[in-house]
PDB file of C-alpha atoms in Angstrom:
ATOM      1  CA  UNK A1135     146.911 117.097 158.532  1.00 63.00           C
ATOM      2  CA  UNK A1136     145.012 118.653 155.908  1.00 71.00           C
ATOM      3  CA  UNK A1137     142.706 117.835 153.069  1.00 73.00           C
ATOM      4  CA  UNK A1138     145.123 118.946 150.898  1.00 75.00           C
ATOM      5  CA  UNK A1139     148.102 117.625 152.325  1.00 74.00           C
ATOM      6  CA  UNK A1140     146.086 114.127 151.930  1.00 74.00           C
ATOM      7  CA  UNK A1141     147.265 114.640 148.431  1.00 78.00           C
ATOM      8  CA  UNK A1142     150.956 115.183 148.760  1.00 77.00           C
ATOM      9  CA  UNK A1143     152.065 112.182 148.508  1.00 80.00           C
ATOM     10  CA  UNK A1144     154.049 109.615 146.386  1.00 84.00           C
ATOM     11  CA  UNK A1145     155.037 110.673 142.952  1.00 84.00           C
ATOM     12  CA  UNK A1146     153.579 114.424 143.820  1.00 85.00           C
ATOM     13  CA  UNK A1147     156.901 115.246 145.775  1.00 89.00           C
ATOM     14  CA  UNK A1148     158.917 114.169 142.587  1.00 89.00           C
ATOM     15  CA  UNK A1149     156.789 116.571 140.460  1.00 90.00           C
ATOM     16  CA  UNK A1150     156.443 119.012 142.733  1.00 89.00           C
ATOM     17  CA  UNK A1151     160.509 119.369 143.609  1.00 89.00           C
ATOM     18  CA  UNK A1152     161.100 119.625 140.178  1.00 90.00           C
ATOM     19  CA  UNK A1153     158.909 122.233 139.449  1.00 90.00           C
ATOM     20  CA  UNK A1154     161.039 123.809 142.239  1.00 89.00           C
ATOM     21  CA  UNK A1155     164.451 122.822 142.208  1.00 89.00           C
ATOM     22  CA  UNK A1156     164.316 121.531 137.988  1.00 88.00           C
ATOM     23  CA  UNK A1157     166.392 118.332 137.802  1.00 88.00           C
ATOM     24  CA  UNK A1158     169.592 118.304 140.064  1.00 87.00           C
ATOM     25  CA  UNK A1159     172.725 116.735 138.541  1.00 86.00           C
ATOM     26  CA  UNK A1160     173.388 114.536 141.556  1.00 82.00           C
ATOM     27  CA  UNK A1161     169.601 113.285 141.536  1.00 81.00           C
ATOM     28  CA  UNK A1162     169.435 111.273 138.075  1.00 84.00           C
ATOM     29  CA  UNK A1163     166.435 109.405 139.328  1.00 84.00           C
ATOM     30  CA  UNK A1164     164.128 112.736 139.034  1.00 86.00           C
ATOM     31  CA  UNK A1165     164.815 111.971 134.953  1.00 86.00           C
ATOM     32  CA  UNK A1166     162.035 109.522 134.854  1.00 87.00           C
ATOM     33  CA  UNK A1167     159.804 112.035 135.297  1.00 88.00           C
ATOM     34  CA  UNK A1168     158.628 114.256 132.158  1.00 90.00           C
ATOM     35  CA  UNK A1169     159.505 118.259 132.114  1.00 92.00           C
ATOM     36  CA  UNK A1170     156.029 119.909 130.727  1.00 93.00           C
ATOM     37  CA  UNK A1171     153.716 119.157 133.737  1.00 93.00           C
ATOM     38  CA  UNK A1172     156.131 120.755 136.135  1.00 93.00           C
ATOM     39  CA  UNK A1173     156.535 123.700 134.288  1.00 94.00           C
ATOM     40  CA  UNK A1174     153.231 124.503 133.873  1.00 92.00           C
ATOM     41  CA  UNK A1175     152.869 124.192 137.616  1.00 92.00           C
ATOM     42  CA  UNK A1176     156.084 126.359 137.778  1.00 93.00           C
ATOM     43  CA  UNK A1177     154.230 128.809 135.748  1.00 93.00           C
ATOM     44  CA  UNK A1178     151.278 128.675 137.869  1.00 91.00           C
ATOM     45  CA  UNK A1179     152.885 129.479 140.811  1.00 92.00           C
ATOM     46  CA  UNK A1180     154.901 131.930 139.671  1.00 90.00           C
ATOM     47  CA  UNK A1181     151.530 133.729 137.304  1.00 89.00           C
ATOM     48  CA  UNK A1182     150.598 133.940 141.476  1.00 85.00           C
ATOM     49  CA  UNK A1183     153.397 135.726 142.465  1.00 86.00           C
ATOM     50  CA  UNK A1184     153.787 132.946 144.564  1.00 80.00           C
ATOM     51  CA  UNK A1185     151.208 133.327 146.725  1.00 83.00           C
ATOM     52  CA  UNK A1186     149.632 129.488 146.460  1.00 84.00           C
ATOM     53  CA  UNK A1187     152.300 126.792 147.458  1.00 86.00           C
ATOM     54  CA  UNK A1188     153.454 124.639 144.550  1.00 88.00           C
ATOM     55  CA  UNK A1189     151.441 122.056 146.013  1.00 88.00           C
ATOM     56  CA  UNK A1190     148.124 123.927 145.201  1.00 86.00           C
ATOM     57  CA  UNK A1191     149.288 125.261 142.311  1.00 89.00           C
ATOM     58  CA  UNK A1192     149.631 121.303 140.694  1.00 90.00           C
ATOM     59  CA  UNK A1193     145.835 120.866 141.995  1.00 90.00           C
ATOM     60  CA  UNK A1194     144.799 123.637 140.126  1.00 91.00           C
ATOM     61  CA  UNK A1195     146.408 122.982 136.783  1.00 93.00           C
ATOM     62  CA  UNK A1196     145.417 119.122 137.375  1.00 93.00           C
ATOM     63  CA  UNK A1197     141.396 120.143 138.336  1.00 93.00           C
ATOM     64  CA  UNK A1198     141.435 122.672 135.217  1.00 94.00           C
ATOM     65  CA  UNK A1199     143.182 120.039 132.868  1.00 95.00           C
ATOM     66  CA  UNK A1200     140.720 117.896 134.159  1.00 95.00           C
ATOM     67  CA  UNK A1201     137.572 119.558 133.738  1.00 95.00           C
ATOM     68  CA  UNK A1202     138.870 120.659 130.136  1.00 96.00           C
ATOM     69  CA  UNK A1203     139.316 116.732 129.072  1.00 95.00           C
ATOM     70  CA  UNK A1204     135.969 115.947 130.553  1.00 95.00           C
ATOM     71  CA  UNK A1205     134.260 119.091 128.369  1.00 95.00           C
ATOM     72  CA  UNK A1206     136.998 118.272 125.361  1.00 94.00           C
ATOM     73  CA  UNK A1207     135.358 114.381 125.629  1.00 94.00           C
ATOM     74  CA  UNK A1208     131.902 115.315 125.780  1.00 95.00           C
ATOM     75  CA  UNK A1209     132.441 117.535 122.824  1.00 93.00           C
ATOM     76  CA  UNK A1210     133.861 114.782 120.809  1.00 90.00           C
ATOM     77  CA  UNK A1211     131.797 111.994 121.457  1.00 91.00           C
ATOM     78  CA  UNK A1212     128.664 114.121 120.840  1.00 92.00           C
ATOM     79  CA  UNK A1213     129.716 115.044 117.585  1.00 88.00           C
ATOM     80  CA  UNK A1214     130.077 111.976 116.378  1.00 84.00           C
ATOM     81  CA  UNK A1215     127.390 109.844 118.551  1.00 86.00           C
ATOM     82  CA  UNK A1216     125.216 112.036 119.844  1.00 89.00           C
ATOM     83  CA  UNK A1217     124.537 113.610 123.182  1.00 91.00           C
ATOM     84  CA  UNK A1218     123.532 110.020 125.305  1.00 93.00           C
ATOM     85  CA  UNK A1219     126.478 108.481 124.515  1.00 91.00           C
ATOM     86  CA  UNK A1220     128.510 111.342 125.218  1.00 93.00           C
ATOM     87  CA  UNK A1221     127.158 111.538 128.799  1.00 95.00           C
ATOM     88  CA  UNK A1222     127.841 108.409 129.388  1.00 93.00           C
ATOM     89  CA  UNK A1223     131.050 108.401 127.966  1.00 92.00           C
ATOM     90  CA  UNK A1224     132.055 111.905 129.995  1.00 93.00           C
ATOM     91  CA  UNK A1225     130.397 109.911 133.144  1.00 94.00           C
ATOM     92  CA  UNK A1226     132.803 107.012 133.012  1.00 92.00           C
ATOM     93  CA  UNK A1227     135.863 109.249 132.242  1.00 91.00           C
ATOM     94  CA  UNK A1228     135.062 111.018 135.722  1.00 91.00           C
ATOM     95  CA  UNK A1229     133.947 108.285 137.826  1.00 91.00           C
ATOM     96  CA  UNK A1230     136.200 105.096 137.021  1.00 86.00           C
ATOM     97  CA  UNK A1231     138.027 103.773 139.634  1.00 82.00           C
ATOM     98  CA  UNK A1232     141.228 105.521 139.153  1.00 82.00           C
ATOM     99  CA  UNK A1233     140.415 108.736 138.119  1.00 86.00           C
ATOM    100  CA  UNK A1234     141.234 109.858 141.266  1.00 84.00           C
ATOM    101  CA  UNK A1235     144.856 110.710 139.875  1.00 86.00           C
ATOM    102  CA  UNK A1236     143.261 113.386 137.688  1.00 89.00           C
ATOM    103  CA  UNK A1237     142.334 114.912 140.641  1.00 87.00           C
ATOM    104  CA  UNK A1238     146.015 114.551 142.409  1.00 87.00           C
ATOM    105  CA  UNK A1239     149.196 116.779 141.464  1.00 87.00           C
ATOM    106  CA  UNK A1240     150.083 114.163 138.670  1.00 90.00           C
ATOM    107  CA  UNK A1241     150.763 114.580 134.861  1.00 91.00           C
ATOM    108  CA  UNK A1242     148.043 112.653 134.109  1.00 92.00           C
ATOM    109  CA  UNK A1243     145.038 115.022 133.711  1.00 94.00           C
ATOM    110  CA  UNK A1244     147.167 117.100 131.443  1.00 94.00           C
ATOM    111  CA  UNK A1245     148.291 114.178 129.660  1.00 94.00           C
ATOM    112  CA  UNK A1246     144.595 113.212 128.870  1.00 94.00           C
ATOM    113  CA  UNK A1247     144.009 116.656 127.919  1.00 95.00           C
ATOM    114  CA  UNK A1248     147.078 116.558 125.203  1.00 95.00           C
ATOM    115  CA  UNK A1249     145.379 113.090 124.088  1.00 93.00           C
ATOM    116  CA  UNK A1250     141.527 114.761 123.547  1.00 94.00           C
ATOM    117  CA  UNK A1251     143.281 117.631 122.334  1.00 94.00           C
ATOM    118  CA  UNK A1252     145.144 115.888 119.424  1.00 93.00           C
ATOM    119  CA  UNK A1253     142.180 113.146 118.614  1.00 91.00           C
ATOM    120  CA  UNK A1254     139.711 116.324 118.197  1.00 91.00           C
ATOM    121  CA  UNK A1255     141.986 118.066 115.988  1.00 91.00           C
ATOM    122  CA  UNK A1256     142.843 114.718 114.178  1.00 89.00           C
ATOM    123  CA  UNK A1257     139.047 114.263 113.606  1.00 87.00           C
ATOM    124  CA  UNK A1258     138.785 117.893 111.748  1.00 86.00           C
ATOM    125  CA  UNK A1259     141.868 117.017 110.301  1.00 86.00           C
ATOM    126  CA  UNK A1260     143.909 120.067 111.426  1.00 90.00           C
ATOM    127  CA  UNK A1261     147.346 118.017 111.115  1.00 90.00           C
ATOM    128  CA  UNK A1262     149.609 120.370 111.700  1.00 92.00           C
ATOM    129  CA  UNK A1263     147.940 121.583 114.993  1.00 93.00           C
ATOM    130  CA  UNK A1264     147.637 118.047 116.041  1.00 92.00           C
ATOM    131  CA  UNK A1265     151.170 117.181 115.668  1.00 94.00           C
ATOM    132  CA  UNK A1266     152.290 120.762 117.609  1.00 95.00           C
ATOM    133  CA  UNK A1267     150.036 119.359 121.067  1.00 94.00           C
ATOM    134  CA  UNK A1268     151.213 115.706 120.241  1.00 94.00           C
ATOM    135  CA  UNK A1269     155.023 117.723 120.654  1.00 95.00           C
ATOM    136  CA  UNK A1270     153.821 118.844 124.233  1.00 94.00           C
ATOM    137  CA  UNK A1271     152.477 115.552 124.867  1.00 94.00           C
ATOM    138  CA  UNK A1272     155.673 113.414 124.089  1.00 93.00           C
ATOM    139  CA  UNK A1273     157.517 115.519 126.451  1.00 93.00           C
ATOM    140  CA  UNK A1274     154.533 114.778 129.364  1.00 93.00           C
ATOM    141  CA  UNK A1275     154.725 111.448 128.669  1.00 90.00           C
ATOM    142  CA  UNK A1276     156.688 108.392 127.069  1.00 87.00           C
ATOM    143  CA  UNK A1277     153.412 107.076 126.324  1.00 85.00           C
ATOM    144  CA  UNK A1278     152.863 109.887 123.431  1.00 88.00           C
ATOM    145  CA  UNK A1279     154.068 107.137 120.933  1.00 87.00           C
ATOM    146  CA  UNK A1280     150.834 105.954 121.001  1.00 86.00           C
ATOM    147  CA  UNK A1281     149.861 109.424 119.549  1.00 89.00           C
ATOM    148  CA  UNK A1282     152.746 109.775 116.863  1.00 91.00           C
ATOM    149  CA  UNK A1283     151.222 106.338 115.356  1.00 88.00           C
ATOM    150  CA  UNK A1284     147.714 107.899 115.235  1.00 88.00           C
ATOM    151  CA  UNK A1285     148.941 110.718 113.679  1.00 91.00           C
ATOM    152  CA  UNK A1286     151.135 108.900 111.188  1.00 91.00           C
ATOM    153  CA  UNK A1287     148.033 106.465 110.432  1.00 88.00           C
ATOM    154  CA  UNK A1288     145.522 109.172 109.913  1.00 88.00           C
ATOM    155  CA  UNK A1289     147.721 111.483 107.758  1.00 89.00           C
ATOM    156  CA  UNK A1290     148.415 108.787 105.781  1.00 88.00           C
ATOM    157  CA  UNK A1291     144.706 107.622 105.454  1.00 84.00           C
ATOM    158  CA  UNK A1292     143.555 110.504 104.471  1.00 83.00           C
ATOM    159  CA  UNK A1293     145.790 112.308 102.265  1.00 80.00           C
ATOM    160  CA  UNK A1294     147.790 109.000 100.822  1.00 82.00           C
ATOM    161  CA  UNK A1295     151.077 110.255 100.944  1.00 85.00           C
ATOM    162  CA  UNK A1296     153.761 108.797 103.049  1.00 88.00           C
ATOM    163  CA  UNK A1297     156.529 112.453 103.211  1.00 90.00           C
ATOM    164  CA  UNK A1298     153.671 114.034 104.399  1.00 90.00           C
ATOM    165  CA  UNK A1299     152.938 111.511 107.228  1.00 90.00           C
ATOM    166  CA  UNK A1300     156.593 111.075 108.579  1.00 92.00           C
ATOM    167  CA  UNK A1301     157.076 114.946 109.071  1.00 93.00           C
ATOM    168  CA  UNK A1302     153.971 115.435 110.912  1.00 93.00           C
ATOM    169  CA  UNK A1303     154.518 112.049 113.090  1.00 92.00           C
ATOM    170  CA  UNK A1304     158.625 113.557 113.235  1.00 93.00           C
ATOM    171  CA  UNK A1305     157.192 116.701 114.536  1.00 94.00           C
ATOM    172  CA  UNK A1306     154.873 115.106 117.341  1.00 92.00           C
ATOM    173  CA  UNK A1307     157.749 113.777 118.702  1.00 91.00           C
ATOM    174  CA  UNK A1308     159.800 117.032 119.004  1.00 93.00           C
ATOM    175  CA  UNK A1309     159.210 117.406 123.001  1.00 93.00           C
ATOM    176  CA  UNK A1310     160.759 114.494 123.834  1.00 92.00           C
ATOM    177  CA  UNK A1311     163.817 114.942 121.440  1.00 94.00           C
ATOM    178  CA  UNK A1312     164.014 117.710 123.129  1.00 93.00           C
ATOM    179  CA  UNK A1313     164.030 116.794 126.658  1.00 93.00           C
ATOM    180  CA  UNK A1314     166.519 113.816 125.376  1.00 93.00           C
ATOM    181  CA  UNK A1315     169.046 116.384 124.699  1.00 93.00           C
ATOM    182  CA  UNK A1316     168.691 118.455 127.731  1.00 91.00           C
ATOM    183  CA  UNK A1317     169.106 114.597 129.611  1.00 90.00           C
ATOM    184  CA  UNK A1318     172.467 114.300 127.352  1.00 91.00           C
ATOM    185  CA  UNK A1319     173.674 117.820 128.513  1.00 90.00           C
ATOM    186  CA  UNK A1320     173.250 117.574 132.036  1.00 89.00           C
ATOM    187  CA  UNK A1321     173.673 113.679 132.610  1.00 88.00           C
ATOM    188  CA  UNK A1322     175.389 112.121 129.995  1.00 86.00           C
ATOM    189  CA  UNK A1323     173.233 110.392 127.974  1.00 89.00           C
ATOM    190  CA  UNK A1324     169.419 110.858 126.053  1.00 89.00           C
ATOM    191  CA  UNK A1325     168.398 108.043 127.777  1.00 86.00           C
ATOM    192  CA  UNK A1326     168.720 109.105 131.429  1.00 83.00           C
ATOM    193  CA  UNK A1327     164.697 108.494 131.800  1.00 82.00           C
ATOM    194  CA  UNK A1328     164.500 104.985 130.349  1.00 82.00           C
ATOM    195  CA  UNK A1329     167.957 104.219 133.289  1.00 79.00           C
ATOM    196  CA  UNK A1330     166.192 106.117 135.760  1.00 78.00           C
ATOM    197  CA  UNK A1331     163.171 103.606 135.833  1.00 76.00           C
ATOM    198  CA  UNK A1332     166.053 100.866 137.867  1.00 76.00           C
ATOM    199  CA  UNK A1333     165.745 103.878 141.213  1.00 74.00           C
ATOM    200  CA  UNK A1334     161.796 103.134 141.250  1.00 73.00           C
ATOM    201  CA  UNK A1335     161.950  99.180 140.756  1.00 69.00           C
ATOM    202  CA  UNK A1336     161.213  99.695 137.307  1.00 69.00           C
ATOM    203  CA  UNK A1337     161.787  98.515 133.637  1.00 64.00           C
ATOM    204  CA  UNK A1338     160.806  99.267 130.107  1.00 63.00           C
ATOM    205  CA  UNK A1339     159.475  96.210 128.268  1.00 64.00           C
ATOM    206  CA  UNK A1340     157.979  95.092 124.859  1.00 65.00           C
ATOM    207  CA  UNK A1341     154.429  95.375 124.583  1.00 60.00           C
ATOM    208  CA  UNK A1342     152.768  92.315 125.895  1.00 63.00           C
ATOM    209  CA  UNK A1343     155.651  91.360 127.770  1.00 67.00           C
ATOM    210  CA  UNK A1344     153.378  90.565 131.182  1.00 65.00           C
ATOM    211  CA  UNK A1345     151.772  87.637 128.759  1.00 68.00           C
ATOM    212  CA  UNK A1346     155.050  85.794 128.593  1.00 72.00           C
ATOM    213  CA  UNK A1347     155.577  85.889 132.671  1.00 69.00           C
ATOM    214  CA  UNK A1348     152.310  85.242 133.032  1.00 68.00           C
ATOM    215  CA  UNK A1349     152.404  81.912 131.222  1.00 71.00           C
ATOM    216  CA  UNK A1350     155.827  81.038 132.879  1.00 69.00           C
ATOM    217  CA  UNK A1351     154.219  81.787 135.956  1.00 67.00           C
ATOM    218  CA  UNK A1352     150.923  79.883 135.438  1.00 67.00           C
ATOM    219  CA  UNK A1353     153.328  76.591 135.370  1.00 66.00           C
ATOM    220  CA  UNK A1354     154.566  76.849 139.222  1.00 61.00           C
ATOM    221  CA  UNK A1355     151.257  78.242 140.246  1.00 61.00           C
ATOM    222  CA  UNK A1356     150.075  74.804 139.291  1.00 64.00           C
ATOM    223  CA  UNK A1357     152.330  72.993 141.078  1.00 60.00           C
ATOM    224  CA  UNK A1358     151.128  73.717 144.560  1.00 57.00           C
ATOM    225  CA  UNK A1359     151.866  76.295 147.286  1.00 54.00           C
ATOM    226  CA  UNK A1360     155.016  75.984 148.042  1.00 55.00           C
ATOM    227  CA  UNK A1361     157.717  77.995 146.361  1.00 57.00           C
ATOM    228  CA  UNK A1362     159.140  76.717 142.849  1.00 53.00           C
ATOM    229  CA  UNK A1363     162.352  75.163 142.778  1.00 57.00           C
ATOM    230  CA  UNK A1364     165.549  77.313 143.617  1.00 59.00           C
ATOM    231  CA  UNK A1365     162.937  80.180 144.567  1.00 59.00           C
ATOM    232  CA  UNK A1366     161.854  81.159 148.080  1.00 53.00           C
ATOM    233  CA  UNK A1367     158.815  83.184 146.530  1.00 53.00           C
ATOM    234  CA  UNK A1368     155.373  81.603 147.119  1.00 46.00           C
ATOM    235  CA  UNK A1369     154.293  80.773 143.324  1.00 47.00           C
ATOM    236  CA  UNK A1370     150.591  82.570 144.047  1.00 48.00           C
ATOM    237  CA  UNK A1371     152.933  85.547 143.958  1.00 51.00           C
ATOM    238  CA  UNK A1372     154.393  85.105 140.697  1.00 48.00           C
ATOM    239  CA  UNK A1373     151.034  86.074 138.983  1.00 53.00           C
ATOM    240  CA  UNK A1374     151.345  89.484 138.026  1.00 59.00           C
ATOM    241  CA  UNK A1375     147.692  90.349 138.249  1.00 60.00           C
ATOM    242  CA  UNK A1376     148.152  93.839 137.304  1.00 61.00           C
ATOM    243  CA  UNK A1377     149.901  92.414 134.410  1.00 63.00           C
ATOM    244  CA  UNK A1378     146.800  90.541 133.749  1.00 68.00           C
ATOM    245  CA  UNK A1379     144.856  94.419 133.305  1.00 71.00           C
ATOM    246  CA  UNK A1380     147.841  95.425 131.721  1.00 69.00           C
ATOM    247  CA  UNK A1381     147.737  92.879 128.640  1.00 71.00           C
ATOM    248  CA  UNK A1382     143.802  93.026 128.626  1.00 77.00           C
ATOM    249  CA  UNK A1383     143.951  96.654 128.415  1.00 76.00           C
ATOM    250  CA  UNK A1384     146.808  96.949 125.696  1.00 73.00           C
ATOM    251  CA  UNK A1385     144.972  93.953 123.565  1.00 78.00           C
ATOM    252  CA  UNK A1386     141.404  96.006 123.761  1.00 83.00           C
ATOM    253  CA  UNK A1387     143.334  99.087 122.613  1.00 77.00           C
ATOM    254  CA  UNK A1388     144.982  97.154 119.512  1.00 75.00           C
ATOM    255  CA  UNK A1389     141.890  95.832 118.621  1.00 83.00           C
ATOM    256  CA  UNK A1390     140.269  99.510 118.762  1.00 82.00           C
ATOM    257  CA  UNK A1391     142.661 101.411 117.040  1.00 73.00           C
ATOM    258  CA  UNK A1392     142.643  98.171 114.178  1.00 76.00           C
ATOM    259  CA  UNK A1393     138.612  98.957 113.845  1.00 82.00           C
ATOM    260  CA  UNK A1394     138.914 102.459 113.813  1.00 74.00           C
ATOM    261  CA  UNK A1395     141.600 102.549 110.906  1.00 70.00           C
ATOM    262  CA  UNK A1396     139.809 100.236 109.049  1.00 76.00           C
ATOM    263  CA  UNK A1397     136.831 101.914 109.542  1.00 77.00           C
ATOM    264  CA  UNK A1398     138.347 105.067 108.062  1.00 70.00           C
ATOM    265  CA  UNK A1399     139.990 103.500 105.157  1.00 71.00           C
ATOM    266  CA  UNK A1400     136.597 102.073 104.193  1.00 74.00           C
ATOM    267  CA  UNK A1401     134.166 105.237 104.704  1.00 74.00           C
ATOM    268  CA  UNK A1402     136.757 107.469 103.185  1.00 68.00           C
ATOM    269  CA  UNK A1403     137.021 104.569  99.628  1.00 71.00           C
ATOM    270  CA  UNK A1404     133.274 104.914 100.203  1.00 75.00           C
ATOM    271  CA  UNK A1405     133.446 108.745  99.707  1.00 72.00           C
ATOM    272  CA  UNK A1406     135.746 108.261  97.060  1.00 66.00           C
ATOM    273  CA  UNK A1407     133.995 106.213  95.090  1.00 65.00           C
ATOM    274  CA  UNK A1408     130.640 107.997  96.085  1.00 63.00           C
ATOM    275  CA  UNK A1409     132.336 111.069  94.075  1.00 59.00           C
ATOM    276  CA  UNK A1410     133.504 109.012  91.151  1.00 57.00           C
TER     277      UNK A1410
END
């Protein structure tokens, strides 16, 4: 009934009773969800004395994450393509179609923030500092492998030396080690939130995985509208779309982070050579 009850919804309860209650033994489901971004709402609300509900106090940690991304991008793109581009870019980050979840009591905006955070102090090649927030990061979000890779590839790019690239990428993934033992400890196993994605209708696949049911599917979409075979599900159905997005959207990242690394193995040869 208010504006910001419009907000409490969906995955904010999960988040928000955790923050709360922390993870109950007899509610293994709440494991899917990553420790960091409740307890810095927890600490919010209690750096209040408790005077804001937890419910505001998410908002506020999502709106400040937020606006610190937004400021973190426009900072980053600027120094390396100039102001226009960087308005543009800081634009689009605010205004795409889902951003609206940065704006909700989600992990995401702090998530983003951890990315920015360890891409701008990957770029001024503070390693160390990089992997620590990558550590924070991995226990926000499964998705922080993406950011152990990054970090292994650009250690490794730059100083050529493969010990020194596994213990920072080891170290960005400290926070979710961690939260994989506290999973063992209170329900049996380190893998509680990858078993906890069957209570939300949920699985964890390969990379690319939606291309292979696509292309299944594809074959009774063709054959008319009528349900395949042995199925009573109308085959228009079968196409994932958001699968579709999905693959597009992983395929466009490959392809990015493959230009980008070769990009900085050739300027830094260039620079090499340049000094030679």
């Amino acid at each position: 009934g208010t504006w910001l009850g419009a907000f409490d919804r969906w995955d904010v309860r999960i988040y928000l009773s955790i923050a709360q209650h922390g993870y109950p033994k007899a509610s293994p489901a709440s494991a899917a969800f990553f420790p960091v971004y409740p307890f810095v709402v927890r600490l919010a609300h209690s750096l209040t004395g408790g005077s804001i509900s937890y419910l505001a106090a998410g908002m506020v940690v999502s709106w400040i994450a937020f606006a610190a991304a937004a400021a973190l991008l426009y900072r980053l793109v600027n120094r390396r393509f100039g102001s226009r581009a960087a308005l543009i870019s800081t634009l689009l980050f605010c205004w795409f179609p889902t951003s609206l979840f940065f704006l909700s009591a989600y992990s995401e905006s702090l998530f983003v923030l951890e990315i920015l955070l360890v891409v701008s102090l990957l770029d001024e090649q503070r390693f160390l500092s990089a992997s620590v927030v990558a550590a924070l990061a991995s226990a926000t979000s499964p998705t922080s492998a993406a950011l152990t890779v990054a970090i292994f590839v650009t250690v490794l790019v730059a100083s050529r030396r493969l010990v020194r690239a596994v213990a920072y990428a080891a170290v960005s993934g400290l926070g979710i080690l961690a939260f994989m033992v506290f999973l063992n400890s209170r329900y049996g196993t380190p893998l509680e939130f990858v078993h906890a994605q069957k209570f939300w209708h949920r699985s964890e696949n390969f990379p690319l995985y939606g291309v292979l049911k696509n292309l299944v599917a594809i074959k009774d979409f063709l054959r008319g509208a009528g349900p395949p075979p042995g199925s009573a599900t109308p085959t228009f159905a079968n196409i994932k779309y958001v699968w579709i997005v999905d693959d597009l959207s992983a395929l466009l990242a490959v392809l990015t982070l493959t230009y980008l690394v070769i990009a900085k193995v050739v300027n830094h040869r260039s620079q090499v050579g340049g000094h030679s």
